[in-house]
Amino acid sequence: MTTVQTESLPLVFHHRSPQFSYTLTDWLQTRFQLLEPDDPNFPNLSHSVRALAVAGPSPLTAENIRQFPSLELVVCGGVGVDHVDLAECKRRGVKVTNAGDAFTADVADYAVGLLIDVWRRVSAADRFVRAGLWPVHEIFPLASKLGGKHVGIVGLGRIGFEVAKRLEAFGCEIAYNSRRKRTQVPYSYYANVSDLATNSDALIVCCASTKETYHLINKDVLTALGKNGVVINVGRGALVDEKELVKFLVQGEIGGAGLDVYENEPHVPEELFGLDNVVLSNHTAVCTPESMAALKSVVIGNLEAFFANKPLLSQIVIE
Amino acid sequence: MTTVQTESLPLVFHHRSPQFSYTLTDWLQTRFQLLEPDDPNFPNLSHSVRALAVAGPSPLTAENIRQFPSLELVVCGGVGVDHVDLAECKRRGVKVTNAGDAFTADVADYAVGLLIDVWRRVSAADRFVRAGLWPVHEIFPLASKLGGKHVGIVGLGRIGFEVAKRLEAFGCEIAYNSRRKRTQVPYSYYANVSDLATNSDALIVCCASTKETYHLINKDVLTALGKNGVVINVGRGALVDEKELVKFLVQGEIGGAGLDVYENEPHVPEELFGLDNVVLSNHTAVCTPESMAALKSVVIGNLEAFFANKPLLSQIVIE
């Protein structure tokens, strides 16, 4: 066992909620003097903490932040930072970083995977075969072709761009909704999500989860999407009014859904378990060894940049 | 009901095996005088039959072909024509057409869907969630990233090209094996499938099924592919030595498989039903309404072109 003289290293508080098993200890302990929440020295050291690393989706409240009068930096391990009180960070002048591009490609790949799965009925076919039904029922419902379909990207950020790039290779027509129209983008822009839904065969939800985007995909949007429309959500559960979505799916008022995130994880509405036009996954779009390695790099990189007075790698703009 | 005076229409024999429910009757009966196998006039009309339409994968043997001394054309409804005795057609100078490009995009989409599903564990996640395991087991195995992976395409025909195009958008590195090296193709060529397998993280099998390609993916190729390698088969079951594949999967000697076709359909080896690194579907890669409409066009188009002495739309080269 190697003993590390952590006292000479920069001090970082490891913020983590006991409800999650996420931990950054292995990644950070040899590079920083890591102050854990249950450290008996916490009262002596908290006033000196300038940087804080947040494990997974552990909520970071204004009250948490007030424990650190010298705080200047909050390093997060996700793309979304809706678990952090950004208003308090802004008020205090605390900078916040996220996972940057660590997850971008994997989430985009997964979104496309979910869309192909729903439209081409891949998981449904797998279930059909494993249940031994193929030799019994010769008829299996026709799927939907990807080429020529209109796909609406809700939130044309890094992930949205990568989703669009991939779906173009399948011959899909791309349009998007975003807070503002992007310049130099070849895709049609809709200022209103309902208008985008009206003109889309599927919506890919991959925008940031904020107060403004809470339940962005609501009853009106689902109605506009229509009976054959598909919802893919790889953003956050809060972006979709889940009760309405379940109702629309159960009543056959939309065509299908591919969901990696939910409003109350790990709870998934059981009404969906019997539906063949739905693909359900466990917030796993980012879970590859390559993503984890990239996340480790960006978390450590942001902390090292901060302590070296260099530009942060993935600072977010708090609006 | 409209009565069609079929006697004035060109005569087409509708070849179909009683073991399949496939039929071309609806598509052809208003455009041609359709001679069915059980027609009492068969003995009087068979000698005049110049064109024959084959429903689904109904085997067309040399003996079948000999019933039609005036035969000039066999119109097939699939991409693969391994159910037709091509040697006999060649000997008799009978031309053969296939589905042309009707299925190309859908099969390519499905191959990519199966690959994403295996690598990103989409169906496995869906099973995990539906079984109610997410709240119980917090840990779900990491998946594999697509970007940077080496994908070997076995058979760079129309479907193979479309698979390559799609996977490039995910950042995969493409190589291929084919009977001969293609000019003006940016992908690495391997004359030997084992060499391709050695240098690939996944093989996408989408070549024609012929005597030469029977069990092309055998024990040696699977060994070369290695413990993390994945096999996707959207071609024909006969292209893969299924017994060996099952053995390799059960023993963990390859990384996974996505299979839409099997050696003895609709039989699927039950040893695979318990494996999470395998995605199984029921020869459904071509089954979209758009594919079916495109197939109808090409089947009718070939027959109409033949009777009008125009060039066929999708004649295959018999080697």
Short mmCIF file of N, CA, C and O in Angstrom, two decimals, chain B residues 50-145:
data_model
loop_
_atom_site.label_atom_id
_atom_site.label_comp_id
_atom_site.label_asym_id
_atom_site.label_seq_id
_atom_site.Cartn_x
_atom_site.Cartn_y
_atom_site.Cartn_z
N ARG B 50 -43.80 -18.11 -69.66
CA ARG B 50 -42.48 -17.52 -69.93
C ARG B 50 -41.90 -16.87 -68.68
O ARG B 50 -40.69 -16.65 -68.61
N ALA B 51 -42.77 -16.52 -67.73
CA ALA B 51 -42.29 -15.83 -66.52
C ALA B 51 -42.92 -16.46 -65.28
O ALA B 51 -44.09 -16.86 -65.29
N LEU B 52 -42.13 -16.46 -64.22
CA LEU B 52 -42.52 -17.12 -62.99
C LEU B 52 -42.19 -16.18 -61.83
O LEU B 52 -41.09 -15.60 -61.80
N ALA B 53 -43.14 -15.99 -60.91
CA ALA B 53 -42.90 -15.15 -59.74
C ALA B 53 -42.84 -16.04 -58.50
O ALA B 53 -43.77 -16.83 -58.27
N VAL B 54 -41.77 -15.94 -57.76
CA VAL B 54 -41.57 -16.82 -56.61
C VAL B 54 -41.98 -16.09 -55.32
O VAL B 54 -41.47 -15.01 -55.03
N ALA B 55 -42.91 -16.69 -54.58
CA ALA B 55 -43.38 -16.07 -53.34
C ALA B 55 -42.41 -16.40 -52.20
O ALA B 55 -42.12 -17.58 -51.96
N GLY B 56 -41.90 -15.37 -51.55
CA GLY B 56 -41.03 -15.53 -50.38
C GLY B 56 -39.88 -16.47 -50.65
O GLY B 56 -39.30 -16.48 -51.74
N PRO B 57 -39.53 -17.30 -49.68
CA PRO B 57 -38.37 -18.19 -49.84
C PRO B 57 -38.73 -19.58 -50.37
O PRO B 57 -38.00 -20.53 -50.15
N SER B 58 -39.85 -19.70 -51.10
CA SER B 58 -40.25 -21.01 -51.65
C SER B 58 -39.14 -21.58 -52.52
O SER B 58 -38.71 -20.95 -53.48
N PRO B 59 -38.68 -22.78 -52.21
CA PRO B 59 -37.60 -23.38 -53.00
C PRO B 59 -38.03 -23.62 -54.45
O PRO B 59 -39.13 -24.12 -54.69
N LEU B 60 -37.18 -23.23 -55.38
CA LEU B 60 -37.45 -23.47 -56.80
C LEU B 60 -36.35 -24.40 -57.31
O LEU B 60 -35.22 -23.98 -57.53
N THR B 61 -36.73 -25.67 -57.48
CA THR B 61 -35.75 -26.69 -57.84
C THR B 61 -35.65 -26.84 -59.36
O THR B 61 -36.49 -26.32 -60.11
N ALA B 62 -34.63 -27.60 -59.78
CA ALA B 62 -34.48 -27.89 -61.21
C ALA B 62 -35.73 -28.61 -61.73
O ALA B 62 -36.20 -28.35 -62.85
N GLU B 63 -36.28 -29.47 -60.90
CA GLU B 63 -37.48 -30.21 -61.28
C GLU B 63 -38.66 -29.26 -61.51
O GLU B 63 -39.40 -29.39 -62.49
N ASN B 64 -38.82 -28.27 -60.60
CA ASN B 64 -39.87 -27.26 -60.80
C ASN B 64 -39.67 -26.55 -62.13
O ASN B 64 -40.61 -26.38 -62.90
N ILE B 65 -38.43 -26.17 -62.37
CA ILE B 65 -38.12 -25.36 -63.55
C ILE B 65 -38.42 -26.14 -64.84
O ILE B 65 -38.91 -25.58 -65.83
N ARG B 66 -38.17 -27.44 -64.80
CA ARG B 66 -38.37 -28.30 -65.99
C ARG B 66 -39.84 -28.39 -66.41
O ARG B 66 -40.15 -28.77 -67.53
N GLN B 67 -40.76 -28.01 -65.48
CA GLN B 67 -42.18 -28.04 -65.84
C GLN B 67 -42.54 -26.96 -66.86
O GLN B 67 -43.65 -26.96 -67.38
N PHE B 68 -41.61 -26.01 -67.05
CA PHE B 68 -41.92 -24.85 -67.90
C PHE B 68 -40.91 -24.76 -69.06
O PHE B 68 -39.91 -24.06 -68.96
N PRO B 69 -41.21 -25.42 -70.14
CA PRO B 69 -40.24 -25.47 -71.26
C PRO B 69 -40.00 -24.10 -71.91
O PRO B 69 -38.95 -23.88 -72.51
N SER B 70 -40.97 -23.16 -71.76
CA SER B 70 -40.80 -21.84 -72.40
C SER B 70 -40.26 -20.79 -71.43
O SER B 70 -40.23 -19.60 -71.75
N LEU B 71 -39.84 -21.24 -70.24
CA LEU B 71 -39.47 -20.26 -69.20
C LEU B 71 -38.27 -19.41 -69.61
O LEU B 71 -37.26 -19.93 -70.10
N GLU B 72 -38.42 -18.10 -69.40
CA GLU B 72 -37.32 -17.15 -69.69
C GLU B 72 -36.95 -16.30 -68.47
O GLU B 72 -35.87 -15.71 -68.43
N LEU B 73 -37.88 -16.19 -67.50
CA LEU B 73 -37.65 -15.26 -66.38
C LEU B 73 -38.16 -15.82 -65.06
O LEU B 73 -39.29 -16.34 -65.00
N VAL B 74 -37.34 -15.70 -64.02
CA VAL B 74 -37.77 -16.01 -62.64
C VAL B 74 -37.64 -14.73 -61.81
O VAL B 74 -36.55 -14.17 -61.69
N VAL B 75 -38.77 -14.27 -61.30
CA VAL B 75 -38.78 -13.04 -60.49
C VAL B 75 -38.87 -13.43 -59.01
O VAL B 75 -39.83 -14.10 -58.61
N CYS B 76 -37.86 -13.02 -58.24
CA CYS B 76 -37.83 -13.38 -56.82
C CYS B 76 -38.16 -12.16 -55.95
O CYS B 76 -37.91 -11.01 -56.36
N GLY B 77 -38.66 -12.44 -54.76
CA GLY B 77 -39.08 -11.37 -53.86
C GLY B 77 -38.11 -11.09 -52.74
O GLY B 77 -38.44 -10.36 -51.81
N GLY B 78 -36.90 -11.66 -52.81
CA GLY B 78 -35.92 -11.40 -51.76
C GLY B 78 -34.64 -10.87 -52.34
O GLY B 78 -34.47 -10.81 -53.56
N VAL B 79 -33.73 -10.46 -51.46
CA VAL B 79 -32.39 -10.06 -51.92
C VAL B 79 -31.60 -11.33 -52.22
O VAL B 79 -31.01 -11.49 -53.28
N GLY B 80 -31.63 -12.26 -51.28
CA GLY B 80 -30.96 -13.55 -51.47
C GLY B 80 -31.81 -14.43 -52.37
O GLY B 80 -33.04 -14.40 -52.31
N VAL B 81 -31.15 -15.20 -53.23
CA VAL B 81 -31.88 -16.10 -54.15
C VAL B 81 -31.35 -17.53 -53.98
O VAL B 81 -31.32 -18.30 -54.93
N ASP B 82 -30.93 -17.84 -52.74
CA ASP B 82 -30.35 -19.16 -52.49
C ASP B 82 -31.40 -20.26 -52.51
O ASP B 82 -31.07 -21.44 -52.46
N HIS B 83 -32.69 -19.89 -52.59
CA HIS B 83 -33.75 -20.90 -52.68
C HIS B 83 -34.02 -21.31 -54.12
O HIS B 83 -34.84 -22.17 -54.39
N VAL B 84 -33.32 -20.68 -55.06
CA VAL B 84 -33.53 -20.96 -56.48
C VAL B 84 -32.33 -21.74 -57.03
O VAL B 84 -31.19 -21.44 -56.70
N ASP B 85 -32.61 -22.75 -57.84
CA ASP B 85 -31.52 -23.51 -58.46
C ASP B 85 -30.93 -22.67 -59.60
O ASP B 85 -31.37 -22.73 -60.75
N LEU B 86 -29.95 -21.87 -59.25
CA LEU B 86 -29.38 -20.92 -60.21
C LEU B 86 -28.62 -21.63 -61.33
O LEU B 86 -28.60 -21.16 -62.47
N ALA B 87 -28.02 -22.76 -61.00
CA ALA B 87 -27.26 -23.50 -62.02
C ALA B 87 -28.20 -23.93 -63.14
O ALA B 87 -27.88 -23.81 -64.34
N GLU B 88 -29.37 -24.41 -62.75
CA GLU B 88 -30.36 -24.83 -63.75
C GLU B 88 -30.84 -23.63 -64.56
O GLU B 88 -31.01 -23.73 -65.79
N CYS B 89 -31.05 -22.50 -63.89
CA CYS B 89 -31.48 -21.28 -64.60
C CYS B 89 -30.42 -20.89 -65.63
O CYS B 89 -30.73 -20.57 -66.78
N LYS B 90 -29.15 -20.95 -65.19
CA LYS B 90 -28.06 -20.55 -66.08
C LYS B 90 -28.01 -21.49 -67.29
O LYS B 90 -27.88 -21.05 -68.43
N ARG B 91 -28.11 -22.80 -67.01
CA ARG B 91 -28.05 -23.81 -68.06
C ARG B 91 -29.15 -23.56 -69.09
O ARG B 91 -28.93 -23.70 -70.30
N ARG B 92 -30.34 -23.18 -68.59
CA ARG B 92 -31.49 -22.98 -69.47
C ARG B 92 -31.53 -21.57 -70.07
O ARG B 92 -32.42 -21.25 -70.86
N GLY B 93 -30.63 -20.71 -69.60
CA GLY B 93 -30.64 -19.32 -70.08
C GLY B 93 -31.80 -18.52 -69.51
O GLY B 93 -32.24 -17.53 -70.09
N VAL B 94 -32.30 -18.96 -68.35
CA VAL B 94 -33.40 -18.23 -67.70
C VAL B 94 -32.82 -17.08 -66.87
O VAL B 94 -31.88 -17.28 -66.11
N LYS B 95 -33.35 -15.88 -67.05
CA LYS B 95 -32.90 -14.74 -66.26
C LYS B 95 -33.56 -14.74 -64.88
O LYS B 95 -34.71 -15.19 -64.74
N VAL B 96 -32.85 -14.22 -63.88
CA VAL B 96 -33.38 -14.20 -62.50
C VAL B 96 -33.27 -12.77 -61.97
O VAL B 96 -32.23 -12.12 -62.13
N THR B 97 -34.35 -12.28 -61.37
CA THR B 97 -34.29 -10.96 -60.71
C THR B 97 -34.52 -11.14 -59.22
O THR B 97 -35.17 -12.09 -58.77
N ASN B 98 -33.97 -10.20 -58.45
CA ASN B 98 -34.21 -10.23 -57.00
C ASN B 98 -34.89 -8.93 -56.57
O ASN B 98 -35.39 -8.17 -57.40
N ALA B 99 -34.91 -8.67 -55.25
CA ALA B 99 -35.63 -7.49 -54.73
C ALA B 99 -34.89 -6.20 -55.02
O ALA B 99 -35.39 -5.12 -54.68
N GLY B 100 -33.71 -6.29 -55.63
CA GLY B 100 -32.96 -5.08 -55.95
C GLY B 100 -32.66 -4.28 -54.70
O GLY B 100 -32.21 -4.83 -53.70
N ASP B 101 -32.97 -3.00 -54.75
CA ASP B 101 -32.67 -2.13 -53.62
C ASP B 101 -33.85 -1.98 -52.66
O ASP B 101 -33.79 -1.18 -51.74
N ALA B 102 -34.91 -2.77 -52.87
CA ALA B 102 -36.12 -2.56 -52.07
C ALA B 102 -35.86 -2.68 -50.57
O ALA B 102 -36.44 -1.96 -49.76
N PHE B 103 -34.95 -3.59 -50.20
CA PHE B 103 -34.73 -3.86 -48.78
C PHE B 103 -33.44 -3.25 -48.24
O PHE B 103 -33.17 -3.33 -47.04
N THR B 104 -32.62 -2.70 -49.13
CA THR B 104 -31.26 -2.34 -48.76
C THR B 104 -31.19 -1.49 -47.49
O THR B 104 -30.50 -1.84 -46.53
N ALA B 105 -31.90 -0.37 -47.49
CA ALA B 105 -31.80 0.55 -46.36
C ALA B 105 -32.34 -0.09 -45.08
O ALA B 105 -31.73 0.03 -44.01
N ASP B 106 -33.44 -0.80 -45.19
CA ASP B 106 -34.03 -1.39 -43.98
C ASP B 106 -33.12 -2.45 -43.37
O ASP B 106 -33.00 -2.53 -42.14
N VAL B 107 -32.50 -3.26 -44.21
CA VAL B 107 -31.62 -4.30 -43.67
C VAL B 107 -30.38 -3.64 -43.04
O VAL B 107 -29.94 -4.04 -41.96
N ALA B 108 -29.85 -2.61 -43.71
CA ALA B 108 -28.69 -1.90 -43.16
C ALA B 108 -29.05 -1.25 -41.81
O ALA B 108 -28.29 -1.34 -40.84
N ASP B 109 -30.21 -0.61 -41.76
CA ASP B 109 -30.66 0.00 -40.50
C ASP B 109 -30.74 -1.05 -39.40
O ASP B 109 -30.33 -0.83 -38.26
N TYR B 110 -31.31 -2.20 -39.76
CA TYR B 110 -31.51 -3.24 -38.76
C TYR B 110 -30.18 -3.80 -38.27
O TYR B 110 -30.00 -4.05 -37.07
N ALA B 111 -29.23 -3.97 -39.20
CA ALA B 111 -27.90 -4.46 -38.80
C ALA B 111 -27.26 -3.49 -37.79
O ALA B 111 -26.71 -3.92 -36.78
N VAL B 112 -27.36 -2.20 -38.07
CA VAL B 112 -26.80 -1.21 -37.15
C VAL B 112 -27.56 -1.23 -35.83
O VAL B 112 -26.97 -1.15 -34.75
N GLY B 113 -28.89 -1.38 -35.92
CA GLY B 113 -29.70 -1.48 -34.70
C GLY B 113 -29.28 -2.66 -33.83
O GLY B 113 -29.15 -2.53 -32.61
N LEU B 114 -29.05 -3.80 -34.48
CA LEU B 114 -28.61 -4.99 -33.72
C LEU B 114 -27.23 -4.74 -33.09
O LEU B 114 -27.00 -5.11 -31.92
N LEU B 115 -26.33 -4.10 -33.83
CA LEU B 115 -24.99 -3.86 -33.30
C LEU B 115 -25.04 -2.91 -32.10
O LEU B 115 -24.41 -3.17 -31.07
N ILE B 116 -25.81 -1.81 -32.23
CA ILE B 116 -25.94 -0.89 -31.10
C ILE B 116 -26.55 -1.64 -29.92
O ILE B 116 -26.11 -1.51 -28.77
N ASP B 117 -27.57 -2.44 -30.22
CA ASP B 117 -28.26 -3.16 -29.16
C ASP B 117 -27.30 -4.08 -28.40
O ASP B 117 -27.29 -4.11 -27.16
N VAL B 118 -26.47 -4.83 -29.13
CA VAL B 118 -25.54 -5.75 -28.47
C VAL B 118 -24.48 -4.96 -27.69
O VAL B 118 -24.25 -5.22 -26.51
N TRP B 119 -23.85 -3.98 -28.35
CA TRP B 119 -22.77 -3.24 -27.70
C TRP B 119 -23.26 -2.38 -26.53
O TRP B 119 -22.60 -2.28 -25.51
N ARG B 120 -24.43 -1.74 -26.74
CA ARG B 120 -24.91 -0.83 -25.69
C ARG B 120 -25.91 -1.53 -24.76
O ARG B 120 -26.47 -0.88 -23.87
N ARG B 121 -26.17 -2.81 -24.97
CA ARG B 121 -27.01 -3.60 -24.07
C ARG B 121 -28.43 -3.06 -23.95
O ARG B 121 -29.01 -3.05 -22.85
N VAL B 122 -29.02 -2.63 -25.06
CA VAL B 122 -30.34 -2.01 -25.00
C VAL B 122 -31.42 -3.03 -24.62
O VAL B 122 -32.17 -2.81 -23.65
N SER B 123 -31.50 -4.14 -25.33
CA SER B 123 -32.51 -5.16 -25.00
C SER B 123 -32.28 -5.73 -23.60
O SER B 123 -33.24 -6.02 -22.88
N ALA B 124 -31.01 -5.87 -23.24
CA ALA B 124 -30.70 -6.38 -21.89
C ALA B 124 -31.20 -5.41 -20.83
O ALA B 124 -31.75 -5.82 -19.80
N ALA B 125 -31.02 -4.10 -21.08
CA ALA B 125 -31.50 -3.09 -20.13
C ALA B 125 -33.02 -3.12 -20.06
O ALA B 125 -33.61 -3.03 -18.97
N ASP B 126 -33.65 -3.27 -21.21
CA ASP B 126 -35.11 -3.32 -21.26
C ASP B 126 -35.64 -4.50 -20.43
O ASP B 126 -36.59 -4.38 -19.67
N ARG B 127 -34.95 -5.64 -20.57
CA ARG B 127 -35.34 -6.84 -19.81
C ARG B 127 -35.15 -6.60 -18.31
O ARG B 127 -35.98 -6.96 -17.49
N PHE B 128 -34.02 -5.97 -17.97
CA PHE B 128 -33.66 -5.64 -16.58
C PHE B 128 -34.72 -4.75 -15.94
O PHE B 128 -35.20 -5.01 -14.83
N VAL B 129 -35.14 -3.71 -16.69
CA VAL B 129 -36.14 -2.77 -16.15
C VAL B 129 -37.49 -3.45 -16.01
O VAL B 129 -38.15 -3.36 -14.97
N ARG B 130 -37.92 -4.18 -17.07
CA ARG B 130 -39.24 -4.82 -17.03
C ARG B 130 -39.34 -5.88 -15.95
O ARG B 130 -40.43 -6.19 -15.46
N ALA B 131 -38.20 -6.48 -15.62
CA ALA B 131 -38.21 -7.50 -14.55
C ALA B 131 -38.23 -6.84 -13.17
O ALA B 131 -38.24 -7.53 -12.15
N GLY B 132 -38.23 -5.50 -13.13
CA GLY B 132 -38.28 -4.79 -11.85
C GLY B 132 -36.96 -4.84 -11.10
O GLY B 132 -36.92 -4.66 -9.88
N LEU B 133 -35.85 -5.08 -11.82
CA LEU B 133 -34.57 -5.26 -11.13
C LEU B 133 -33.81 -3.96 -10.84
O LEU B 133 -32.89 -3.96 -10.02
N TRP B 134 -34.19 -2.88 -11.50
CA TRP B 134 -33.40 -1.64 -11.32
C TRP B 134 -33.37 -1.17 -9.86
O TRP B 134 -32.28 -0.88 -9.33
N PRO B 135 -34.52 -1.13 -9.20
CA PRO B 135 -34.46 -0.66 -7.80
C PRO B 135 -33.73 -1.65 -6.88
O PRO B 135 -33.32 -1.30 -5.78
N VAL B 136 -33.56 -2.88 -7.33
CA VAL B 136 -32.97 -3.93 -6.48
C VAL B 136 -31.46 -4.01 -6.69
O VAL B 136 -30.67 -3.98 -5.74
N HIS B 137 -31.05 -4.13 -7.95
CA HIS B 137 -29.62 -4.20 -8.28
C HIS B 137 -29.18 -2.86 -8.82
O HIS B 137 -29.55 -2.50 -9.94
N GLU B 138 -28.41 -2.13 -8.06
CA GLU B 138 -28.01 -0.83 -8.56
C GLU B 138 -26.98 -0.95 -9.70
O GLU B 138 -26.85 -0.09 -10.54
N ILE B 139 -26.26 -2.06 -9.68
CA ILE B 139 -25.19 -2.24 -10.66
C ILE B 139 -25.70 -2.95 -11.92
O ILE B 139 -26.32 -4.01 -11.83
N PHE B 140 -25.44 -2.35 -13.06
CA PHE B 140 -25.76 -2.94 -14.36
C PHE B 140 -24.45 -2.91 -15.15
O PHE B 140 -23.77 -1.90 -15.16
N PRO B 141 -24.07 -4.01 -15.79
CA PRO B 141 -22.75 -4.05 -16.43
C PRO B 141 -22.55 -2.92 -17.44
O PRO B 141 -23.48 -2.52 -18.12
N LEU B 142 -21.33 -2.41 -17.50
CA LEU B 142 -20.99 -1.38 -18.47
C LEU B 142 -21.14 -1.94 -19.89
O LEU B 142 -20.91 -3.12 -20.13
N ALA B 143 -21.50 -1.05 -20.80
CA ALA B 143 -21.64 -1.43 -22.20
C ALA B 143 -20.36 -1.07 -22.94
O ALA B 143 -19.35 -0.72 -22.33
N SER B 144 -20.37 -1.19 -24.27
CA SER B 144 -19.21 -0.84 -25.10
C SER B 144 -19.52 0.35 -25.97
O SER B 144 -20.59 0.42 -26.57
N LYS B 145 -18.57 1.26 -26.06
CA LYS B 145 -18.72 2.44 -26.92
C LYS B 145 -18.61 2.05 -28.39
O LYS B 145 -17.87 1.12 -28.73
#
